[in-house]
Amino acid sequence: MNMRHTELTDELQQSASLFAAGAMTASERQEYQRHLEEDGCAVCREEVNELQSAISLLAYTLPSATPSPDVKTRVLAEARKSLPQPAAKRPSAFGWPLWAAASLATISMGATFYLVRVNTELERQKAELNDRIAQLEIRLVQQQNSIAMLTSAGVRVVDLAGQGPNAQASARIFWDQQRRRWLFYVHGLPAVPADKSYQLWFVPAAGNPSSASVFNTDANGSAVIEITVPDAITSLKAAAVTTEPAGGLPQPSGAFALLGAM
Amino acid sequence: MTIAISGDDRAEQDDIDLILRMASKDATALDVLYRRYHRLAFALVFRIVGNREDAEEVLADVFLQAWQQASRYDPVRGKPVTWLLTIARTRAIDRLRSSSRQQARTAGFEEKRENKPSGSEHDPLFVIETQSVVREALQTLPEQQRIAVEMAYFGGMSHTEIAAALDQPLGTIKDRIRSGIMHLRKRLRTYL
């Protein structure tokens, strides 16, 4: 491959797919990268860009995970360390008395320091407010979606009761049968430690349960999950939550935490 | 948080502005970018490297690389979130290969595909609707295509490695990966 292509062929699309998926061998990847960078092939570049955008969306299907706050501290500290340090002050080249120059420098530095602090604080506040606005916009979309679902026709409500030591817990499923979605709310269910997970199950009228979701509750014992009911799930007799090893299992093995009949 | 993927052009422009500020060495922009995408990037890195300690080290490297290479970001080549996730995947695959855990990760694919992704139960900031759309698109993929795409993207395996692991002809695996990605692109076009 040593040219700029003029149109996208099946073969070129194949190569772009393999590159975007990260499925090329090391030597193929190196050669293809060279083609993109050195040949400057716009046809292949455009296809790769779009396919990379598509496949990167797979990250959104992954269970959410939160890193330690230490990571952010380290990132910001390293980043700030890499910033160029202010140059050292040179002696004044003018014939001003030393005390005048020193005073002026002190005042100037003080004012600069004050302005930098004010500016930094304003930047920080602006960043926080932008972040907060973005969070609220997302929450608004989520809540609008939830309201739309809860108020749509054909939504069935299924209550789940706490079992055993979790008798105080409760949950409710809003089942949008038309769109095949569950909106699952749980309250009063204490969070499990890191080596365990809660797992929600579709319990069919016949056959083995299948996993609906793996989750944990927050510090208040609450969780909200939206679940797509697979087409293969046709007749359900119950929904159940069990306690399982972290990440869940293909079939339930632990004690029931919540159970509700359909 | 998933800002740019919402389809909101203003939010995407906001992300681009952050990268531009990072290129001019404004650390507050890095702070915002981190808060906005660290969970998403961490989920990807964690999925690939398989343990929290390595994933946290890789995550730090990802954001530091973004900080150092912000001036090289080109909006024509994709959204900032795609750029960041591409860095994250590349770093994570490098770590996976260097730690020689690929064999163990490969062995888990059959089981992993049985456990559907659980979404954002720990993180109310994730856009549930977007997750659902992407998840649905993935679920509509023929199983064999989905496995091939996931083995490549999450497992860091080349087509030859996947073909050997699944005992399938190389051409079949290439076709499955291509068809799988084309399907995702078609279903998710409005998010690209």
Short mmCIF file of C-alpha atoms in Angstrom, two decimals:
data_model
loop_
_atom_site.label_atom_id
_atom_site.label_comp_id
_atom_site.label_asym_id
_atom_site.label_seq_id
_atom_site.Cartn_x
_atom_site.Cartn_y
_atom_site.Cartn_z
CA MET A 1 0.00 0.00 0.00
CA ASN A 2 1.86 3.03 -1.20
CA MET A 3 -0.54 5.47 -2.77
CA ARG A 4 -3.53 7.65 -2.27
CA HIS A 5 -6.74 5.87 -3.14
CA THR A 6 -9.47 7.56 -5.08
CA GLU A 7 -12.41 5.40 -4.07
CA LEU A 8 -13.31 3.03 -1.29
CA THR A 9 -13.23 -0.59 -2.40
CA ASP A 10 -14.31 -3.65 -0.42
CA GLU A 11 -10.69 -4.49 0.19
CA LEU A 12 -9.92 -1.01 1.53
CA GLN A 13 -12.99 -1.13 3.73
CA GLN A 14 -11.81 -4.49 5.07
CA SER A 15 -8.44 -3.00 5.97
CA ALA A 16 -10.05 0.05 7.59
CA SER A 17 -12.31 -2.24 9.64
CA LEU A 18 -9.43 -4.35 10.88
CA PHE A 19 -7.41 -1.26 11.76
CA ALA A 20 -10.30 0.40 13.60
CA ALA A 21 -11.06 -2.77 15.55
CA GLY A 22 -7.39 -3.13 16.46
CA ALA A 23 -7.35 -6.52 14.72
CA MET A 24 -4.35 -6.07 12.48
CA THR A 25 -1.08 -7.79 13.22
CA ALA A 26 1.74 -5.53 14.39
CA SER A 27 3.36 -5.36 10.95
CA GLU A 28 0.05 -4.74 9.18
CA ARG A 29 -0.81 -2.02 11.66
CA GLN A 30 2.56 -0.34 11.16
CA GLU A 31 2.21 -0.39 7.38
CA TYR A 32 -1.37 0.85 7.49
CA GLN A 33 -0.44 3.64 9.89
CA ARG A 34 2.30 4.65 7.49
CA HIS A 35 -0.23 4.66 4.65
CA LEU A 36 -2.50 6.98 6.61
CA GLU A 37 0.24 9.29 7.82
CA GLU A 38 2.80 9.38 5.02
CA ASP A 39 0.66 8.68 1.95
CA GLY A 40 -1.99 10.95 3.43
CA CYS A 41 -4.76 8.81 1.91
CA ALA A 42 -7.94 10.77 2.57
CA VAL A 43 -10.22 7.93 1.44
CA CYS A 44 -8.84 5.47 3.96
CA ARG A 45 -8.47 8.12 6.67
CA GLU A 46 -12.10 9.13 6.43
CA GLU A 47 -13.27 5.54 6.62
CA VAL A 48 -10.99 4.77 9.58
CA ASN A 49 -12.15 7.88 11.44
CA GLU A 50 -15.79 6.93 11.14
CA LEU A 51 -15.24 3.28 12.02
CA GLN A 52 -13.13 4.23 15.03
CA SER A 53 -15.91 6.52 16.21
CA ALA A 54 -18.40 3.68 15.84
CA ILE A 55 -16.35 1.06 17.65
CA SER A 56 -15.31 3.41 20.44
CA LEU A 57 -18.99 3.59 21.39
CA LEU A 58 -18.61 0.04 22.70
CA ALA A 59 -17.11 1.60 25.82
CA TYR A 60 -20.61 2.79 26.70
CA THR A 61 -21.79 -0.79 27.05
CA LEU A 62 -19.37 -1.50 29.87
CA PRO A 63 -20.29 -1.51 33.54
CA SER A 64 -19.40 1.79 35.11
CA ALA A 65 -16.29 1.80 37.25
CA THR A 66 -14.81 4.57 39.35
CA PRO A 67 -11.06 4.89 39.86
CA SER A 68 -9.46 6.03 43.09
CA PRO A 69 -9.39 9.83 43.57
CA ASP A 70 -5.60 9.47 43.83
CA VAL A 71 -5.47 9.01 40.05
CA LYS A 72 -6.81 12.49 39.41
CA THR A 73 -4.47 13.97 42.00
CA ARG A 74 -1.53 12.31 40.30
CA VAL A 75 -2.60 13.37 36.80
CA LEU A 76 -3.03 17.02 37.75
CA ALA A 77 0.18 17.11 39.78
CA GLU A 78 2.17 15.62 36.89
CA ALA A 79 0.55 17.99 34.41
CA ARG A 80 1.30 21.05 36.51
CA LYS A 81 4.85 19.84 37.07
CA SER A 82 5.33 19.81 33.31
CA LEU A 83 4.40 23.46 32.98
CA PRO A 84 7.33 25.82 32.29
CA GLN A 85 8.53 27.49 35.45
CA PRO A 86 8.67 31.31 35.55
CA ALA A 87 12.10 32.64 34.62
CA ALA A 88 14.28 34.04 37.43
CA LYS A 89 14.30 37.84 37.77
CA ARG A 90 17.26 39.57 36.27
CA PRO A 91 18.90 42.53 38.04
CA SER A 92 17.49 45.83 36.81
CA ALA A 93 19.37 47.30 33.88
CA PHE A 94 18.24 50.81 34.71
CA GLY A 95 19.85 53.17 37.09
CA TRP A 96 17.00 53.28 39.56
CA PRO A 97 17.84 53.06 43.19
CA LEU A 98 17.75 49.44 44.27
CA TRP A 99 15.07 50.07 46.91
CA ALA A 100 12.73 51.64 44.34
CA ALA A 101 13.18 48.82 41.91
CA ALA A 102 12.71 46.29 44.69
CA SER A 103 9.54 48.02 45.92
CA LEU A 104 8.11 48.24 42.46
CA ALA A 105 8.95 44.63 41.81
CA THR A 106 7.34 43.59 45.09
CA ILE A 107 4.17 45.55 44.35
CA SER A 108 4.09 44.24 40.82
CA MET A 109 4.60 40.68 41.94
CA GLY A 110 1.98 41.07 44.61
CA ALA A 111 -0.54 42.43 42.16
CA THR A 112 0.32 39.74 39.62
CA PHE A 113 0.05 37.06 42.26
CA TYR A 114 -3.30 38.43 43.37
CA LEU A 115 -4.63 38.60 39.80
CA VAL A 116 -3.39 35.12 39.01
CA ARG A 117 -5.10 33.81 42.13
CA VAL A 118 -8.33 35.57 41.28
CA ASN A 119 -8.15 34.35 37.70
CA THR A 120 -7.39 30.79 38.75
CA GLU A 121 -10.27 30.82 41.20
CA LEU A 122 -12.63 32.19 38.55
CA GLU A 123 -11.47 29.55 36.08
CA ARG A 124 -12.03 26.88 38.67
CA GLN A 125 -15.52 28.17 39.45
CA LYS A 126 -16.33 28.40 35.76
CA ALA A 127 -15.16 24.85 35.18
CA GLU A 128 -17.23 23.62 38.12
CA LEU A 129 -20.32 25.45 36.93
CA ASN A 130 -19.92 24.14 33.38
CA ASP A 131 -19.52 20.67 34.76
CA ARG A 132 -22.55 21.08 36.96
CA ILE A 133 -24.65 22.37 34.07
CA ALA A 134 -23.61 19.40 31.96
CA GLN A 135 -24.54 17.03 34.80
CA LEU A 136 -27.93 18.66 35.21
CA GLU A 137 -28.59 18.49 31.47
CA ILE A 138 -27.88 14.79 31.52
CA ARG A 139 -30.07 14.26 34.55
CA LEU A 140 -32.84 16.18 32.84
CA VAL A 141 -32.64 13.93 29.77
CA GLN A 142 -32.64 10.86 31.99
CA GLN A 143 -35.61 12.08 33.96
CA GLN A 144 -37.53 13.04 30.83
CA ASN A 145 -36.91 9.56 29.46
CA SER A 146 -38.02 8.00 32.72
CA ILE A 147 -41.18 10.09 32.87
CA ALA A 148 -41.96 9.28 29.25
CA MET A 149 -41.61 5.63 30.03
CA LEU A 150 -43.57 5.70 33.29
CA THR A 151 -46.49 7.52 31.72
CA SER A 152 -46.68 5.55 28.49
CA ALA A 153 -49.56 3.15 27.87
CA GLY A 154 -48.98 -0.53 28.54
CA VAL A 155 -46.49 -0.07 31.34
CA ARG A 156 -46.79 -2.82 33.91
CA VAL A 157 -45.64 -2.37 37.51
CA VAL A 158 -44.02 -5.28 39.33
CA ASP A 159 -43.06 -5.06 43.00
CA LEU A 160 -40.19 -7.02 44.50
CA ALA A 161 -40.03 -7.70 48.23
CA GLY A 162 -36.88 -7.96 50.36
CA GLN A 163 -35.90 -11.48 51.36
CA GLY A 164 -34.22 -12.84 54.52
CA PRO A 165 -31.87 -10.31 56.11
CA ASN A 166 -32.92 -7.76 53.45
CA ALA A 167 -36.58 -7.78 54.45
CA GLN A 168 -36.51 -3.98 54.73
CA ALA A 169 -35.53 -3.61 51.06
CA SER A 170 -37.99 -3.08 48.25
CA ALA A 171 -37.88 -2.67 44.50
CA ARG A 172 -40.22 -1.83 41.67
CA ILE A 173 -40.00 -2.61 37.98
CA PHE A 174 -41.80 -0.47 35.43
CA TRP A 175 -42.11 -2.81 32.50
CA ASP A 176 -42.67 -1.11 29.15
CA GLN A 177 -43.85 -4.15 27.23
CA GLN A 178 -44.09 -2.34 23.93
CA ARG A 179 -40.52 -1.05 23.97
CA ARG A 180 -39.28 -4.12 25.87
CA ARG A 181 -37.65 -2.08 28.62
CA TRP A 182 -37.49 -2.40 32.37
CA LEU A 183 -36.90 0.58 34.61
CA PHE A 184 -35.77 -0.95 37.88
CA TYR A 185 -35.74 1.03 41.13
CA VAL A 186 -34.42 -0.44 44.37
CA HIS A 187 -34.38 1.08 47.85
CA GLY A 188 -33.13 0.02 51.27
CA LEU A 189 -30.77 -2.65 49.96
CA PRO A 190 -27.36 -2.24 51.61
CA ALA A 191 -24.40 -2.10 49.21
CA VAL A 192 -22.39 -5.31 49.01
CA PRO A 193 -18.58 -5.29 49.44
CA ALA A 194 -16.28 -5.07 46.40
CA ASP A 195 -15.95 -8.84 46.02
CA LYS A 196 -19.69 -9.27 45.55
CA SER A 197 -22.42 -7.94 43.27
CA TYR A 198 -26.16 -7.97 43.17
CA GLN A 199 -27.58 -9.66 40.09
CA LEU A 200 -31.06 -9.16 38.70
CA TRP A 201 -32.59 -12.13 36.89
CA PHE A 202 -35.31 -12.72 34.36
CA VAL A 203 -37.08 -15.83 35.71
CA PRO A 204 -38.96 -17.46 32.81
CA ALA A 205 -42.08 -19.58 33.15
CA ALA A 206 -39.99 -22.51 31.93
CA GLY A 207 -36.24 -22.99 31.81
CA ASN A 208 -33.32 -21.39 33.60
CA PRO A 209 -33.14 -17.75 34.72
CA SER A 210 -31.08 -15.38 32.63
CA SER A 211 -29.11 -12.38 33.79
CA ALA A 212 -30.79 -9.00 33.43
CA SER A 213 -28.16 -6.85 35.12
CA VAL A 214 -25.29 -6.88 37.59
CA PHE A 215 -25.24 -3.95 39.97
CA ASN A 216 -24.52 -2.58 43.40
CA THR A 217 -26.47 -0.04 45.39
CA ASP A 218 -25.18 3.33 46.51
CA ALA A 219 -24.50 4.46 50.07
CA ASN A 220 -28.24 4.98 50.57
CA GLY A 221 -29.05 1.46 49.45
CA SER A 222 -30.58 2.71 46.18
CA ALA A 223 -30.05 2.03 42.50
CA VAL A 224 -31.81 2.85 39.24
CA ILE A 225 -31.21 0.71 36.18
CA GLU A 226 -32.73 0.65 32.74
CA ILE A 227 -32.72 -2.75 31.11
CA THR A 228 -33.58 -3.92 27.62
CA VAL A 229 -35.58 -7.14 27.70
CA PRO A 230 -34.09 -9.45 25.05
CA ASP A 231 -36.42 -10.73 22.35
CA ALA A 232 -35.76 -14.27 23.54
CA ILE A 233 -37.49 -13.46 26.84
CA THR A 234 -41.16 -14.12 26.17
CA SER A 235 -42.93 -15.48 29.25
CA LEU A 236 -41.76 -14.46 32.71
CA LYS A 237 -43.02 -15.71 36.03
CA ALA A 238 -40.79 -13.66 38.32
CA ALA A 239 -37.93 -11.23 38.71
CA ALA A 240 -35.30 -11.88 41.36
CA VAL A 241 -32.16 -10.33 42.77
CA THR A 242 -29.45 -12.56 44.24
CA THR A 243 -26.08 -11.87 45.82
CA GLU A 244 -23.27 -13.23 43.64
CA PRO A 245 -19.48 -12.97 43.31
CA ALA A 246 -18.34 -9.64 41.83
CA GLY A 247 -19.32 -9.36 38.18
CA GLY A 248 -22.14 -11.88 38.46
CA LEU A 249 -22.54 -15.45 37.21
CA PRO A 250 -24.29 -17.08 34.23
CA GLN A 251 -26.73 -18.73 36.66
CA PRO A 252 -27.80 -17.69 40.16
CA SER A 253 -25.92 -19.30 43.04
CA GLY A 254 -26.44 -16.96 46.00
CA ALA A 255 -29.26 -16.10 48.35
CA PHE A 256 -32.30 -14.14 47.22
CA ALA A 257 -32.17 -10.48 48.20
CA LEU A 258 -35.38 -9.48 46.38
CA LEU A 259 -38.14 -11.45 44.72
CA GLY A 260 -41.32 -10.50 42.87
CA ALA A 261 -43.85 -12.46 40.90
CA MET A 262 -44.96 -11.22 37.49
CA MET B 1 -20.44 11.79 32.00
CA THR B 2 -20.96 11.50 28.29
CA ILE B 3 -21.29 14.94 26.87
CA ALA B 4 -20.28 14.86 23.25
CA ILE B 5 -22.07 11.63 22.49
CA SER B 6 -25.41 13.16 23.31
CA GLY B 7 -25.43 14.59 19.83
CA ASP B 8 -25.28 18.07 21.25
CA ASP B 9 -22.99 20.07 18.97
CA ARG B 10 -22.50 22.73 21.61
CA ALA B 11 -21.26 20.14 24.08
CA GLU B 12 -18.91 18.67 21.50
CA GLN B 13 -17.58 22.15 20.79
CA ASP B 14 -17.12 22.56 24.52
CA ASP B 15 -14.96 19.42 24.52
CA ILE B 16 -12.92 20.75 21.62
CA ASP B 17 -12.41 24.00 23.51
CA LEU B 18 -11.10 22.02 26.45
CA ILE B 19 -8.54 20.29 24.24
CA LEU B 20 -7.47 23.64 22.78
CA ARG B 21 -7.03 25.04 26.29
CA MET B 22 -5.01 21.96 27.23
CA ALA B 23 -2.82 22.57 24.19
CA SER B 24 -2.10 26.02 25.60
CA LYS B 25 -1.24 24.34 28.92
CA ASP B 26 -4.32 25.31 30.90
CA ALA B 27 -4.44 22.64 33.60
CA THR B 28 -7.98 23.58 34.64
CA ALA B 29 -9.13 22.29 31.23
CA LEU B 30 -7.47 18.95 31.95
CA ASP B 31 -9.27 18.90 35.29
CA VAL B 32 -12.65 19.34 33.56
CA LEU B 33 -11.87 16.79 30.85
CA TYR B 34 -10.89 14.29 33.54
CA ARG B 35 -14.10 14.82 35.49
CA ARG B 36 -16.11 14.51 32.32
CA TYR B 37 -14.64 11.29 30.94
CA HIS B 38 -12.63 9.48 33.59
CA ARG B 39 -15.34 6.95 34.38
CA LEU B 40 -15.91 6.06 30.74
CA ALA B 41 -12.19 5.76 30.02
CA PHE B 42 -11.67 3.78 33.23
CA ALA B 43 -14.47 1.36 32.34
CA LEU B 44 -12.76 0.67 29.00
CA VAL B 45 -9.28 0.35 30.47
CA PHE B 46 -10.51 -1.81 33.36
CA ARG B 47 -12.34 -4.09 30.89
CA ILE B 48 -9.16 -4.59 28.89
CA VAL B 49 -6.45 -4.91 31.55
CA GLY B 50 -8.65 -6.76 34.02
CA ASN B 51 -7.41 -5.45 37.33
CA ARG B 52 -7.95 -2.21 39.17
CA GLU B 53 -4.34 -1.41 40.05
CA ASP B 54 -3.10 -1.65 36.46
CA ALA B 55 -6.22 0.11 35.18
CA GLU B 56 -5.64 3.10 37.46
CA GLU B 57 -2.01 3.40 36.32
CA VAL B 58 -3.08 3.23 32.69
CA LEU B 59 -5.85 5.77 33.26
CA ALA B 60 -3.34 8.27 34.64
CA ASP B 61 -1.09 7.66 31.61
CA VAL B 62 -4.06 8.21 29.28
CA PHE B 63 -4.89 11.64 30.62
CA LEU B 64 -1.25 12.65 30.81
CA GLN B 65 -0.80 11.62 27.17
CA ALA B 66 -3.88 13.67 26.28
CA TRP B 67 -2.34 16.61 28.15
CA GLN B 68 0.99 16.24 26.36
CA GLN B 69 -0.49 15.64 22.90
CA ALA B 70 -3.46 18.00 23.01
CA SER B 71 -1.85 20.18 20.34
CA ARG B 72 -1.92 17.19 17.97
CA TYR B 73 -5.67 16.67 18.31
CA ASP B 74 -7.44 17.26 14.98
CA PRO B 75 -11.23 17.75 15.17
CA VAL B 76 -11.53 16.60 11.54
CA ARG B 77 -10.44 13.13 12.61
CA GLY B 78 -13.14 12.67 15.20
CA LYS B 79 -14.74 13.83 18.40
CA PRO B 80 -12.59 14.48 21.46
CA VAL B 81 -14.18 11.52 23.24
CA THR B 82 -13.20 9.21 20.36
CA TRP B 83 -9.67 10.57 20.49
CA LEU B 84 -9.48 10.02 24.23
CA LEU B 85 -10.94 6.50 24.05
CA THR B 86 -8.53 5.59 21.26
CA ILE B 87 -5.64 6.63 23.49
CA ALA B 88 -7.20 4.69 26.36
CA ARG B 89 -7.62 1.51 24.33
CA THR B 90 -4.11 1.70 22.86
CA ARG B 91 -2.54 2.23 26.31
CA ALA B 92 -4.62 -0.54 27.82
CA ILE B 93 -3.76 -3.02 25.07
CA ASP B 94 -0.08 -2.14 25.46
CA ARG B 95 -0.36 -2.88 29.18
CA LEU B 96 -2.24 -6.09 28.52
CA ARG B 97 0.42 -7.31 26.13
CA SER B 98 3.29 -6.33 28.37
CA SER B 99 1.75 -8.07 31.35
CA SER B 100 1.22 -11.29 29.37
CA ARG B 101 -2.28 -11.72 30.62
CA GLN B 102 -3.80 -12.06 27.19
CA GLN B 103 -4.24 -15.78 27.52
CA ALA B 104 -6.25 -15.42 30.70
CA ARG B 105 -8.38 -12.67 29.19
CA THR B 106 -9.11 -14.71 26.08
CA ALA B 107 -10.33 -17.61 28.15
CA GLY B 108 -13.00 -15.42 29.69
CA PHE B 109 -14.71 -14.31 26.48
CA GLU B 110 -17.26 -17.10 26.29
CA GLU B 111 -18.44 -16.39 29.82
CA LYS B 112 -18.30 -12.61 29.48
CA ARG B 113 -20.63 -12.49 26.57
CA GLU B 114 -23.23 -14.29 28.66
CA ASN B 115 -23.21 -11.47 31.18
CA LYS B 116 -24.79 -8.51 29.55
CA PRO B 117 -23.26 -5.16 30.44
CA SER B 118 -24.91 -3.80 33.53
CA GLY B 119 -24.88 -0.14 32.60
CA SER B 120 -24.33 2.74 34.93
CA GLU B 121 -25.84 1.66 38.20
CA HIS B 122 -22.98 3.22 40.17
CA ASP B 123 -22.92 6.38 38.13
CA PRO B 124 -26.07 8.39 37.58
CA LEU B 125 -24.18 10.68 35.21
CA PHE B 126 -23.95 8.16 32.44
CA VAL B 127 -26.45 8.78 29.71
CA ILE B 128 -28.67 5.78 30.15
CA GLU B 129 -30.42 6.36 26.88
CA THR B 130 -27.16 6.32 24.93
CA GLN B 131 -25.99 3.23 26.71
CA SER B 132 -29.24 1.52 25.82
CA VAL B 133 -28.95 2.44 22.15
CA VAL B 134 -25.37 1.22 21.91
CA ARG B 135 -26.19 -1.92 23.87
CA GLU B 136 -29.14 -2.65 21.61
CA ALA B 137 -26.95 -2.18 18.56
CA LEU B 138 -24.46 -4.65 20.01
CA GLN B 139 -27.19 -7.12 20.85
CA THR B 140 -28.52 -7.02 17.32
CA LEU B 141 -25.14 -8.11 15.99
CA PRO B 142 -24.99 -11.76 15.01
CA GLU B 143 -23.27 -13.55 17.89
CA GLN B 144 -20.25 -14.63 15.84
CA GLN B 145 -19.62 -11.09 14.63
CA ARG B 146 -19.99 -9.71 18.14
CA ILE B 147 -17.47 -12.18 19.56
CA ALA B 148 -14.93 -11.41 16.84
CA VAL B 149 -15.30 -7.64 17.31
CA GLU B 150 -15.06 -7.89 21.10
CA MET B 151 -12.03 -10.19 20.97
CA ALA B 152 -10.27 -7.61 18.80
CA TYR B 153 -11.38 -4.43 20.52
CA PHE B 154 -11.41 -5.50 24.16
CA GLY B 155 -8.99 -8.41 23.93
CA GLY B 156 -6.37 -6.77 21.74
CA MET B 157 -6.21 -9.87 19.55
CA SER B 158 -5.22 -9.78 15.89
CA HIS B 159 -7.32 -11.49 13.23
CA THR B 160 -4.82 -14.34 13.09
CA GLU B 161 -5.02 -14.85 16.85
CA ILE B 162 -8.81 -14.77 16.78
CA ALA B 163 -8.91 -17.22 13.89
CA ALA B 164 -6.66 -19.60 15.81
CA ALA B 165 -8.60 -19.21 19.05
CA LEU B 166 -11.96 -19.85 17.38
CA ASP B 167 -10.58 -22.41 14.94
CA GLN B 168 -12.00 -20.55 11.96
CA PRO B 169 -10.48 -19.57 8.59
CA LEU B 170 -8.76 -16.20 8.57
CA GLY B 171 -11.04 -14.86 5.84
CA THR B 172 -14.10 -15.73 7.91
CA ILE B 173 -12.80 -13.78 10.89
CA LYS B 174 -11.93 -10.77 8.73
CA ASP B 175 -15.43 -10.82 7.24
CA ARG B 176 -17.04 -11.09 10.67
CA ILE B 177 -15.08 -8.11 12.00
CA ARG B 178 -15.86 -6.03 8.96
CA SER B 179 -19.55 -6.93 8.94
CA GLY B 180 -19.77 -6.32 12.68
CA ILE B 181 -18.29 -2.84 12.53
CA MET B 182 -20.36 -1.92 9.48
CA HIS B 183 -23.46 -2.98 11.36
CA LEU B 184 -22.50 -0.86 14.37
CA ARG B 185 -21.80 2.14 12.17
CA LYS B 186 -25.15 1.81 10.45
CA ARG B 187 -27.08 1.47 13.72
CA LEU B 188 -25.19 4.25 15.50
CA ARG B 189 -24.78 6.70 12.65
CA THR B 190 -26.51 9.51 14.51
CA TYR B 191 -23.90 9.28 17.29
CA LEU B 192 -20.85 9.50 15.04
#
